[in-house]
Coordinates of C-alpha atoms in Angstrom, one line a residue:
M1315 CA 242.1 91.3 -312.3
R1316 CA 244.1 93.1 -315.2
F1317 CA 246.9 95.0 -316.1
A1318 CA 246.8 98.7 -316.2
S1319 CA 249.8 98.8 -318.7
S1320 CA 252.4 96.8 -320.2
L1321 CA 256.5 97.0 -319.3
H1322 CA 259.1 95.4 -321.2
F1323 CA 262.0 94.3 -319.6
K1324 CA 265.5 92.1 -320.2
H1325 CA 266.4 91.1 -316.4
L1326 CA 263.3 89.9 -315.2
F1327 CA 264.6 88.0 -312.6
S1328 CA 267.8 90.7 -311.8
L1329 CA 266.2 94.4 -312.0
P1330 CA 263.5 95.5 -309.9
V1331 CA 260.0 96.1 -312.2
L1332 CA 257.0 98.3 -311.1
V1333 CA 253.6 96.5 -312.1
F1334 CA 250.2 98.2 -312.2
L1335 CA 247.1 96.4 -311.6
L1336 CA 243.8 97.1 -311.3
L1337 CA 241.9 95.1 -309.2
N1338 CA 238.2 94.7 -308.3
L1339 CA 236.9 92.9 -305.2
P1340 CA 233.3 92.5 -304.0
V1341 CA 233.0 93.7 -300.4
D1342 CA 229.8 93.0 -298.4
V1343 CA 229.0 95.8 -295.8
A1344 CA 226.1 94.7 -293.6
T1345 CA 223.5 97.2 -291.5
S1346 CA 221.1 96.5 -289.3
Q1347 CA 217.2 97.1 -288.7
A1348 CA 214.5 95.6 -287.2
A1349 CA 211.9 95.0 -289.5
G1350 CA 210.4 96.1 -292.4
Q1351 CA 212.2 99.3 -293.5
K1352 CA 211.1 98.3 -297.0
A1353 CA 208.5 101.3 -296.9
A1354 CA 209.2 103.2 -294.2
G1355 CA 205.6 104.9 -293.2
Q1356 CA 207.0 107.7 -290.7
P1357 CA 209.6 110.4 -291.4
P1358 CA 213.0 110.6 -290.0
M1359 CA 212.7 111.4 -286.3
R1360 CA 212.3 114.9 -285.4
F1361 CA 212.9 116.0 -281.7
I1362 CA 210.9 118.8 -280.3
L1363 CA 211.0 119.8 -276.9
V1364 CA 207.2 120.4 -275.3
H1365 CA 205.9 122.1 -272.7
H1366 CA 202.6 121.3 -271.5
L1367 CA 199.6 123.9 -273.1
L1368 CA 198.4 124.3 -268.9
C1369 CA 202.1 125.3 -267.6
M1370 CA 202.2 128.5 -266.3
E1371 CA 205.3 128.5 -264.0
D1372 CA 208.6 126.7 -264.9
C1373 CA 207.4 123.3 -266.2
P1374 CA 210.1 120.6 -267.0
G1375 CA 208.4 119.5 -270.4
W1376 CA 209.3 116.7 -272.6
I1377 CA 211.2 115.8 -275.8
S1378 CA 208.5 114.6 -278.1
A1379 CA 210.8 111.9 -280.1
E1380 CA 208.8 110.7 -283.2
G1381 CA 209.5 109.6 -286.6
R1382 CA 211.7 106.5 -288.1
I1383 CA 215.0 105.8 -286.7
T1384 CA 218.2 106.4 -289.1
S1385 CA 221.8 106.4 -289.1
D1386 CA 221.5 110.2 -288.3
T1387 CA 219.3 110.5 -285.5
P1388 CA 221.6 110.0 -282.8
A1389 CA 223.3 113.2 -283.9
Q1390 CA 220.1 114.8 -283.9
L1391 CA 219.4 113.7 -280.2
R1392 CA 223.1 114.8 -279.2
K1393 CA 222.0 118.2 -280.1
I1394 CA 219.0 118.4 -278.0
L1395 CA 220.3 117.2 -275.2
K1396 CA 223.6 119.5 -275.4
K1397 CA 220.4 122.4 -275.9
I1398 CA 218.7 121.6 -272.5
G1399 CA 221.7 121.4 -270.7
N1400 CA 221.6 120.0 -267.3
R1401 CA 217.6 119.9 -267.8
K1402 CA 216.2 116.2 -267.6
P1403 CA 212.9 116.2 -269.5
P1404 CA 211.3 112.6 -270.1
I1405 CA 211.7 111.3 -273.7
V1406 CA 208.2 110.6 -275.4
F1407 CA 208.5 108.1 -277.9
R1408 CA 206.4 107.0 -280.5
S1409 CA 208.0 105.5 -283.2
E1410 CA 208.1 102.7 -285.9
G1411 CA 211.3 101.4 -285.6
G1412 CA 214.3 101.8 -287.8
D1413 CA 218.6 101.4 -287.7
V1414 CA 219.3 98.9 -284.8
D1415 CA 222.9 100.8 -284.4
A1416 CA 221.3 103.8 -283.9
A1417 CA 219.1 102.8 -281.4
Y1418 CA 221.6 101.5 -279.1
A1419 CA 224.0 105.0 -279.8
M1420 CA 220.5 106.5 -278.7
G1421 CA 219.8 104.4 -275.7
R1422 CA 223.2 104.8 -274.4
M1423 CA 223.2 108.7 -274.6
I1424 CA 219.4 108.3 -272.8
R1425 CA 221.0 106.6 -270.5
K1426 CA 223.9 108.7 -269.7
A1427 CA 222.1 111.3 -269.5
G1428 CA 219.8 110.2 -266.9
L1429 CA 216.7 110.8 -268.9
E1430 CA 213.4 108.9 -268.3
T1431 CA 211.4 107.7 -271.3
A1432 CA 207.9 106.9 -272.0
V1433 CA 205.4 105.7 -275.4
G1434 CA 203.6 108.2 -276.3
G1435 CA 201.8 110.6 -278.8
T1436 CA 202.4 114.1 -278.8
R1437 CA 199.5 116.8 -280.0
L1438 CA 200.8 120.6 -280.8
K1439 CA 198.6 123.7 -279.7
D1440 CA 196.0 124.3 -282.6
C1441 CA 197.9 121.5 -284.6
P1442 CA 195.2 119.9 -287.0
P1443 CA 193.9 115.9 -286.4
D1444 CA 195.9 114.9 -289.2
D1445 CA 199.2 116.6 -288.2
L1446 CA 199.8 116.7 -284.7
R1447 CA 203.0 118.1 -284.8
C1448 CA 202.6 120.3 -287.5
D1449 CA 205.4 123.0 -288.3
A1450 CA 203.6 126.1 -287.5
A1451 CA 203.2 125.3 -284.1
I1452 CA 207.1 125.2 -283.4
A1453 CA 208.8 128.0 -282.5
K1454 CA 211.7 129.2 -284.1
D1455 CA 213.7 127.5 -281.3
G1456 CA 212.7 124.3 -281.6
T1457 CA 210.2 124.4 -278.9
A1458 CA 206.2 124.2 -278.9
L1459 CA 203.1 123.5 -276.2
G1460 CA 201.2 120.9 -276.3
N1461 CA 200.3 117.8 -274.5
T1462 CA 200.3 113.9 -274.7
Y1463 CA 198.0 111.3 -275.6
S1464 CA 198.8 107.1 -274.8
D1465 CA 195.5 106.0 -277.2
G1466 CA 197.4 104.5 -279.8
A1467 CA 200.8 105.3 -279.7
Y1468 CA 203.2 102.7 -280.0
C1469 CA 207.2 101.8 -279.9
F1470 CA 208.0 99.3 -282.4
S1471 CA 210.9 97.5 -284.1
A1472 CA 214.0 99.2 -282.8
C1473 CA 212.5 101.7 -280.9
P1474 CA 211.9 99.8 -277.6
L1475 CA 215.8 99.6 -277.8
A1476 CA 216.1 102.9 -277.7
F1477 CA 213.3 103.3 -275.4
A1478 CA 215.1 100.8 -272.9
G1479 CA 217.8 103.5 -272.2
G1480 CA 215.7 105.5 -270.0
T1481 CA 216.1 105.6 -266.0
S1482 CA 212.4 105.2 -265.7
R1483 CA 210.6 103.5 -268.3
V1484 CA 206.8 103.7 -268.8
A1485 CA 203.7 103.2 -270.6
S1486 CA 200.3 103.1 -270.3
Q1487 CA 198.2 100.0 -271.4
W1488 CA 196.7 102.1 -274.4
A1489 CA 200.0 102.1 -275.6
F1490 CA 202.0 99.1 -277.6
I1491 CA 205.7 98.3 -277.1
G1492 CA 206.0 95.5 -280.3
V1493 CA 209.7 94.0 -281.6
H1494 CA 210.7 91.5 -283.8
Q1495 CA 213.3 90.0 -285.9
I1496 CA 216.6 91.7 -286.5
T1497 CA 216.8 92.1 -290.1
T1498 CA 220.3 92.1 -291.3
I1499 CA 221.1 94.0 -294.9
Y1500 CA 223.8 93.2 -296.7
N1501 CA 224.8 95.7 -299.6
G1502 CA 227.1 94.2 -302.0
V1503 CA 229.5 96.9 -303.5
R1504 CA 232.4 95.9 -306.1
V1505 CA 235.3 98.2 -305.3
S1506 CA 237.8 98.8 -308.3
Y1507 CA 241.9 99.4 -306.6
R1508 CA 244.9 100.4 -308.4
I1509 CA 247.5 98.1 -306.9
E1510 CA 251.4 98.9 -307.9
Y1511 CA 253.9 95.9 -307.2
K1512 CA 257.6 95.6 -307.2
I1513 CA 259.2 92.5 -308.8
V1514 CA 262.6 91.8 -307.6
N1515 CA 263.9 88.5 -308.5
G1516 CA 261.0 87.0 -309.7
K1517 CA 259.1 87.8 -306.7
K1518 CA 256.1 90.2 -306.2
K1519 CA 255.8 92.8 -303.4
E1520 CA 253.0 95.0 -303.2
I1521 CA 254.0 98.5 -302.2
S1522 CA 250.9 100.5 -302.7
R1523 CA 247.1 100.1 -303.1
K1524 CA 244.8 103.2 -304.0
E1525 CA 240.4 102.8 -304.6
V1526 CA 239.9 104.2 -307.6
G1527 CA 236.3 103.1 -308.3
R1528 CA 233.1 101.7 -306.7
K1529 CA 229.9 99.8 -308.3
S1530 CA 226.7 98.2 -306.3
A1531 CA 226.9 94.4 -306.6
G1532 CA 223.4 94.1 -305.2
Q1533 CA 221.5 93.5 -301.9
S1534 CA 220.6 90.7 -300.0
S1535 CA 219.3 90.2 -296.4
S1536 CA 219.0 88.0 -293.4
T1537 CA 217.2 87.3 -290.2
K1538 CA 219.7 85.0 -288.8
L1539 CA 221.3 86.9 -285.9
G1540 CA 225.6 86.2 -286.8
K1541 CA 227.8 86.1 -283.7
K1542 CA 229.0 89.7 -283.7
A1543 CA 225.1 91.2 -283.8
S1544 CA 223.9 88.4 -281.0
N1545 CA 226.9 89.5 -278.9
A1546 CA 225.9 93.3 -279.3
L1547 CA 222.5 92.6 -278.7
M1548 CA 223.1 90.7 -275.3
A1549 CA 225.6 93.4 -274.2
Y1550 CA 223.4 96.1 -274.7
L1551 CA 220.3 94.8 -272.9
K1552 CA 222.4 93.4 -269.9
E1553 CA 223.8 97.1 -270.0
M1554 CA 220.9 98.3 -269.8
G1555 CA 219.2 95.7 -267.3
V1556 CA 216.8 94.0 -269.9
D1557 CA 216.3 90.8 -269.5
K1558 CA 217.3 88.5 -272.5
D1559 CA 214.2 86.8 -272.7
L1560 CA 213.5 89.8 -274.9
V1561 CA 215.1 88.1 -277.5
D1562 CA 212.8 85.3 -277.6
H1563 CA 209.7 87.5 -278.3
M1564 CA 212.0 89.1 -280.9
M1565 CA 212.5 85.8 -283.0
S1566 CA 208.8 85.1 -282.5
A1567 CA 208.0 87.1 -284.9
T1568 CA 208.5 87.8 -288.5
P1569 CA 210.3 91.2 -290.1
D1570 CA 207.3 91.7 -291.2
S1571 CA 204.9 91.1 -288.3
I1572 CA 205.0 92.4 -284.6
K1573 CA 205.2 91.2 -281.4
I1574 CA 202.9 93.1 -279.0
V1575 CA 204.7 93.0 -275.3
P1576 CA 201.8 92.7 -272.7
P1577 CA 202.8 95.4 -269.9
A1578 CA 202.8 92.8 -267.1
E1579 CA 205.4 91.0 -269.1
A1580 CA 207.0 94.1 -270.2
I1581 CA 208.0 94.8 -266.4
R1582 CA 209.0 91.8 -265.6
I1583 CA 211.7 91.7 -267.8
G1584 CA 213.1 94.8 -267.3
L1585 CA 211.6 96.7 -270.5
M1586 CA 209.2 98.9 -268.5
T1587 CA 209.8 99.8 -265.1
D1588 CA 206.2 101.0 -263.7
M1589 CA 202.8 101.3 -265.9
L1590 CA 201.1 104.8 -266.3
S1591 CA 197.3 105.4 -264.5
Y1592 CA 194.2 106.8 -266.2
S1593 CA 195.4 109.9 -264.3
E1594 CA 198.9 109.6 -265.3
R1595 CA 200.4 110.9 -269.4
P1596 CA 203.1 110.2 -270.8
G1597 CA 206.0 113.0 -270.3
M1598 CA 205.5 112.9 -266.9
P1599 CA 208.8 112.4 -264.6
L1600 CA 208.8 110.0 -261.6
C1601 CA 207.6 111.0 -258.6
A1602 CA 210.0 111.8 -255.9
P1603 CA 209.6 109.8 -252.5
D1604 CA 208.8 112.8 -251.0
A1605 CA 206.5 114.2 -253.8
A1606 CA 203.7 116.2 -252.6
A1607 CA 200.1 114.9 -253.7
E1608 CA 199.6 118.0 -255.9
A1609 CA 203.2 117.3 -258.0
V1610 CA 202.3 117.1 -261.2
C1611 CA 204.6 113.5 -261.8
H1612 CA 204.1 109.7 -262.1
G1613 CA 204.2 107.0 -259.7
H1614 CA 202.3 108.7 -256.7
R1615 CA 202.7 106.8 -253.4
A1616 CA 199.0 105.8 -252.4
V1617 CA 198.4 107.9 -249.2
Q1618 CA 194.8 107.9 -247.8
P1619 CA 193.4 111.3 -246.1
P1620 CA 191.7 110.3 -242.3
L1621 CA 187.9 109.5 -242.9
A1622 CA 186.6 112.8 -241.4
E1623 CA 188.6 114.9 -244.2
A1624 CA 185.9 113.4 -246.6
P1625 CA 188.7 113.4 -249.4
V1626 CA 187.5 115.0 -253.0
S1627 CA 188.5 112.8 -256.1
E1628 CA 189.0 113.8 -259.6
A1629 CA 190.4 111.4 -262.2
P1630 CA 190.6 113.6 -265.5
A1631 CA 189.5 111.5 -268.4
Q1632 CA 192.0 111.6 -271.8
N1633 CA 190.4 111.8 -275.3
A1634 CA 192.4 110.6 -277.9
S1635 CA 194.5 113.7 -278.3
G1636 CA 195.4 113.2 -274.7
G1637 CA 193.9 116.5 -273.4
A1638 CA 191.5 116.4 -270.6
S1639 CA 188.1 116.3 -271.9
E1640 CA 186.0 115.3 -269.2
S1641 CA 186.7 114.9 -265.2
L1642 CA 184.6 112.0 -263.3
P1643 CA 182.3 112.8 -260.4
K1644 CA 184.1 114.3 -257.2
T1645 CA 183.3 111.7 -254.1
R1646 CA 183.8 110.9 -250.6
P1647 CA 184.8 107.8 -248.7
M1648 CA 182.5 104.9 -249.4
D1649 CA 179.7 104.2 -247.3
F1650 CA 177.0 101.8 -247.4
L1651 CA 173.0 102.3 -246.9
L1652 CA 170.3 99.4 -246.8
M1653 CA 167.9 100.3 -249.4
S1654 CA 164.7 99.4 -250.8
N1655 CA 162.4 100.8 -253.3
G1656 CA 158.9 100.8 -251.9
N1657 CA 156.8 99.6 -248.8
C1658 CA 158.3 96.4 -247.9
Q1659 CA 155.4 95.7 -246.1
E1660 CA 153.6 95.1 -249.3
E1661 CA 156.1 95.2 -252.3
C1662 CA 159.4 96.0 -252.5
T1663 CA 162.9 95.2 -253.8
Q1664 CA 166.2 95.9 -251.3
W1665 CA 170.2 96.2 -251.8
I1666 CA 173.0 97.3 -250.3
S1667 CA 174.0 100.8 -251.9
A1668 CA 177.8 101.5 -251.9
D1669 CA 179.3 104.4 -253.4
G1670 CA 182.2 106.4 -253.1
D1671 CA 185.9 106.0 -252.8
I1672 CA 187.5 102.8 -251.6
T1673 CA 189.7 103.7 -248.6
P1674 CA 191.7 100.9 -245.8
D1675 CA 188.4 101.7 -243.7
T1676 CA 186.2 100.5 -246.0
P1677 CA 186.1 96.5 -245.9
A1678 CA 185.8 97.1 -242.1
Q1679 CA 182.2 99.1 -242.9
L1680 CA 181.1 96.4 -245.2
E1681 CA 181.8 93.3 -242.8
A1682 CA 179.9 95.4 -240.3
I1683 CA 176.7 95.5 -242.5
L1684 CA 177.3 91.9 -243.6
K1685 CA 176.9 90.3 -240.0
A1686 CA 174.0 92.9 -238.8
L1687 CA 172.4 91.3 -242.2
G1688 CA 173.0 87.6 -240.8
E1689 CA 172.1 84.4 -243.2
R1690 CA 170.2 87.3 -245.8
K1691 CA 171.8 87.4 -248.9
L1692 CA 170.9 91.3 -250.8
P1693 CA 172.8 92.2 -254.2
I1694 CA 175.6 95.1 -253.4
V1695 CA 175.4 98.1 -256.0
L1696 CA 178.5 99.5 -256.4
Q1697 CA 179.3 103.0 -257.7
S1698 CA 182.9 104.2 -257.2
N1699 CA 185.7 105.8 -259.0
G1700 CA 188.1 103.1 -257.1
G1701 CA 190.9 103.5 -254.4
D1702 CA 193.0 101.4 -252.0
M1703 CA 194.0 98.0 -254.0
D1704 CA 194.4 96.2 -250.9
A1705 CA 191.0 97.4 -249.3
A1706 CA 189.2 96.3 -252.8
F1707 CA 190.7 92.7 -252.7
A1708 CA 189.4 92.6 -248.9
M1709 CA 186.0 93.2 -250.0
G1710 CA 185.9 90.9 -252.8
R1711 CA 187.1 88.2 -250.7
L1712 CA 184.2 89.0 -248.5
I1713 CA 181.8 89.3 -250.9
R1714 CA 182.8 86.1 -252.5
A1715 CA 182.6 84.5 -249.6
A1716 CA 179.2 85.5 -248.2
G1717 CA 178.0 84.4 -252.0
L1718 CA 176.9 87.9 -253.1
E1719 CA 175.7 88.9 -256.2
T1720 CA 177.2 92.3 -257.2
S1721 CA 176.0 95.2 -259.9
I1722 CA 176.6 99.0 -260.9
G1723 CA 174.3 101.4 -260.0
R1724 CA 173.4 104.9 -259.5
T1725 CA 171.6 105.0 -256.0
Q1726 CA 169.2 108.0 -256.4
L1727 CA 167.5 109.1 -252.7
P1728 CA 164.1 111.2 -252.3
N1729 CA 164.6 114.7 -251.8
C1730 CA 167.9 115.2 -252.4
P1731 CA 169.8 117.9 -254.9
K1732 CA 171.6 116.3 -258.4
Q1733 CA 174.6 117.7 -256.3
D1734 CA 174.3 115.7 -253.3
P1735 CA 172.5 112.6 -254.3
R1736 CA 172.8 111.5 -250.6
C1737 CA 171.8 113.9 -248.6
K1738 CA 171.6 113.2 -245.1
A1739 CA 168.2 114.6 -244.9
S1740 CA 167.2 111.5 -246.8
I1741 CA 168.8 108.9 -245.1
A1742 CA 166.6 106.8 -242.5
E1743 CA 168.4 107.0 -238.8
S1744 CA 167.5 103.0 -238.5
G1745 CA 166.4 100.5 -240.6
L1746 CA 165.5 101.0 -244.6
T1747 CA 166.4 104.1 -246.6
E1748 CA 163.9 104.3 -249.2
G1749 CA 165.2 105.4 -252.8
E1750 CA 165.6 104.3 -256.6
V1751 CA 168.8 102.7 -258.4
F1752 CA 169.5 103.3 -262.0
A1753 CA 172.0 101.5 -264.1
G1754 CA 172.3 104.6 -266.6
R1755 CA 175.2 106.9 -266.0
A1756 CA 176.4 104.5 -263.3
Y1757 CA 180.3 104.2 -262.9
C1758 CA 182.7 101.5 -261.2
L1759 CA 186.2 102.4 -262.2
S1760 CA 189.7 101.2 -261.5
T1761 CA 189.8 99.1 -258.5
C1762 CA 186.2 99.0 -258.2
T1763 CA 186.3 96.7 -260.9
L1764 CA 188.0 94.3 -258.4
V1765 CA 185.3 94.1 -256.1
L1766 CA 182.6 94.0 -259.1
M1767 CA 184.1 90.8 -260.0
S1768 CA 183.8 89.0 -256.8
G1769 CA 180.2 88.3 -257.2
T1770 CA 178.1 85.5 -257.8
P1771 CA 176.7 86.5 -259.7
R1772 CA 178.1 89.6 -261.3
I1773 CA 175.7 91.9 -263.4
V1774 CA 175.8 95.0 -264.9
G1775 CA 173.0 97.1 -266.9
Y1776 CA 174.1 100.0 -269.2
S1777 CA 177.3 101.2 -266.7
A1778 CA 180.5 102.1 -266.9
I1779 CA 183.3 99.4 -266.6
G1780 CA 186.4 100.8 -265.7
L1781 CA 190.0 99.0 -265.6
V1782 CA 192.4 98.2 -262.7
R1783 CA 196.1 99.4 -263.1
P1784 CA 198.4 97.9 -260.8
T1785 CA 202.1 99.2 -260.6
A1786 CA 204.7 96.8 -260.8
F1787 CA 204.9 95.8 -257.1
E1788 CA 201.3 95.2 -256.9
Y1789 CA 201.6 92.9 -260.1
M1790 CA 202.0 89.3 -258.1
K1791 CA 199.2 90.0 -255.3
F1792 CA 197.4 91.6 -258.4
F1793 CA 197.2 88.1 -260.6
A1794 CA 197.0 86.1 -257.2
Y1795 CA 193.6 87.8 -256.6
F1796 CA 192.8 87.4 -260.2
D1797 CA 193.3 83.8 -260.1
E1798 CA 191.1 83.1 -256.9
M1799 CA 188.4 84.9 -258.8
G1800 CA 188.8 83.0 -261.7
V1801 CA 189.9 85.4 -264.1
T1802 CA 193.3 84.3 -265.2
A1803 CA 196.6 87.2 -265.6
E1804 CA 196.6 86.4 -269.3
T1805 CA 192.5 87.5 -269.8
Y1806 CA 194.0 90.9 -267.9
E1807 CA 196.4 91.3 -270.4
T1808 CA 194.0 90.7 -273.1
M1809 CA 191.7 93.1 -271.4
M1810 CA 194.2 95.6 -271.2
L1811 CA 195.0 95.5 -275.4
A1812 CA 191.1 95.4 -276.0
T1813 CA 189.7 98.4 -274.4
S1814 CA 187.8 101.3 -275.8
I1815 CA 190.3 104.2 -277.0
E1816 CA 188.0 107.5 -276.3
R1817 CA 186.6 106.5 -272.7
K1818 CA 188.9 104.0 -271.1
L1819 CA 186.5 101.6 -270.7
V1820 CA 185.4 98.0 -271.0
L1821 CA 182.8 97.4 -273.1
R1822 CA 180.1 95.6 -271.3
S1823 CA 180.6 92.5 -274.3
Q1824 CA 184.4 92.6 -273.7
A1825 CA 183.5 92.2 -269.9
L1826 CA 181.4 89.4 -270.8
E1827 CA 184.1 87.6 -272.9
L1828 CA 186.8 88.2 -270.2
G1829 CA 184.8 86.9 -267.2
I1830 CA 184.6 90.2 -265.2
I1831 CA 180.8 90.0 -265.1
N1832 CA 178.7 87.1 -265.8
G1833 CA 175.2 88.3 -267.1
V1834 CA 173.5 91.2 -268.2
I1835 CA 170.4 93.2 -266.4
P1836 CA 167.6 92.7 -268.6
Y1837 CA 165.9 95.1 -270.3
G1838 CA 163.2 97.1 -268.1
E1839 CA 164.8 96.2 -265.1
E1840 CA 167.7 97.9 -262.8
P1841 CA 170.6 96.9 -260.6
G1842 CA 169.3 95.3 -257.0
S1843 CA 165.7 94.6 -258.1
H1844 CA 166.5 90.7 -257.4
V1845 CA 165.6 90.6 -254.1
C1846 CA 162.4 91.0 -252.3
G1847 CA 161.8 91.9 -249.1
P1848 CA 161.3 89.1 -246.9
Q1849 CA 157.0 89.7 -246.0
A1850 CA 156.8 91.2 -250.2
K1851 CA 154.0 89.7 -252.7
E1852 CA 155.2 87.5 -255.6
S1853 CA 155.1 90.0 -258.4
L1854 CA 156.5 90.6 -262.3
Q1855 CA 158.0 94.1 -260.5
C1856 CA 160.2 91.9 -258.3
P1857 CA 161.8 89.0 -260.0
T1858 CA 163.8 86.5 -258.1
A1859 CA 166.6 85.7 -259.9
P1860 CA 169.1 87.8 -262.6
R1861 CA 169.6 86.6 -265.3
V1862 CA 173.2 84.9 -265.5
L1863 CA 174.4 84.0 -268.7
S1864 CA 175.7 80.7 -270.1
D1865 CA 179.5 80.3 -271.4
A1866 CA 177.6 79.2 -275.1
Q1867 CA 175.6 82.3 -274.4
R1868 CA 178.1 84.3 -273.6
A1869 CA 180.3 83.4 -276.7
L1870 CA 177.6 84.5 -279.1

């Protein structure tokens, strides 16, 4: 405190006197941010209204929200919400986080507008790989053409708080949602005031105060949530319908690290409402209850057409940029053939070929063929894009109860064209159908994996093993089945985060480590080549047992 001027007076206690002071006071201004904003890698968040490249007519599009959340971001979001009017495109986030208070404001704006949220990246048309949202691709009105991708996309730090505002909140298992402790930054400021006092009869009374200067007084930070910050966080989570258990995940990671919240846990606590399947992309709106099968939306109800219609399933695989790069083979409902390779009066191997989509009728067909075999235990060689999850559960339980081997293989019948490898002309009317089986280019995807893991043993060669992605409503029975088959829910969560980015497949080494399979087919052999015909002569070409790896071998 110092005087700005000196006054001489005779009647100190009887006359009013004005005294002017300059007072310097330190003031702490607190701002909150969720982790590691010391050297942010992303520029401030930018919003772009994007339509899909293949959209020909009226398309809803999505709002691409990528970048760091700053104090200015809510204002930018408000502008684009005003621009879209009554339209309700999903918001697709890819962000390292940033300002917590700004994230709260964004989440409330999103919820009020009734918008959905997703985690994903956006690649605009004709942009280079190192700049997927290049300025050249954005029109003057702020719109663009492009597509979305999940692989490696992330929503970290404060981003999940904004993401929580969505009426529907989704991500795929190849995207990451991560949280950590909230860091409160205290910026010290020394403020100078000019204060005017009035002194009457020896008593001092302030009559005016005017700020005349500010100077930085240093900065400090804390990860300990104060009462005000804690109350604000808990109130926001309750408002968004997210369980307070999210706070435990946040507090378990320091500001310079990230705690990844697995999809199953994110769904349990309400941070996510569903998980995208392999054929769904970020930015798709939630399907209406009466949505047509061909509608471009996520969360389609699983409706199987009648068996006689021979449905076609085509599931596009996404590349790292989110575009459709190749399609899985077209299939029909799964059928079962009793196969042999060679003359079973001399020497042959036998197997059950299970090829096609899994439908509600598939378990009954499998049960019928197992009854016909009686006590004989033939390997089951699978090739399938997947299908009905409950049917896959039933198939797996039948196979486990029968103690059968499972593997993945592509069965080829003689004299059949490539486009129709199971042509009716080559299928025996009764008994065994002769043919060959190959591991190369064979696949077991989606719910087929549930059937594969039921085998005792379960072995593969160089075939593709896909992933199973249940909906939020299927998680409980899904994990119960995993436990029944000896694969834990925790292992499944690990599997979802340890997948190959380009093909969305589990590597064979990963499948061994996770217990999806427990053996490999030796070099030079093919699936189903482990059980000989009843009269077959013994030879090196007809081995009696597959190679099942021990726990120690799998760990190598």
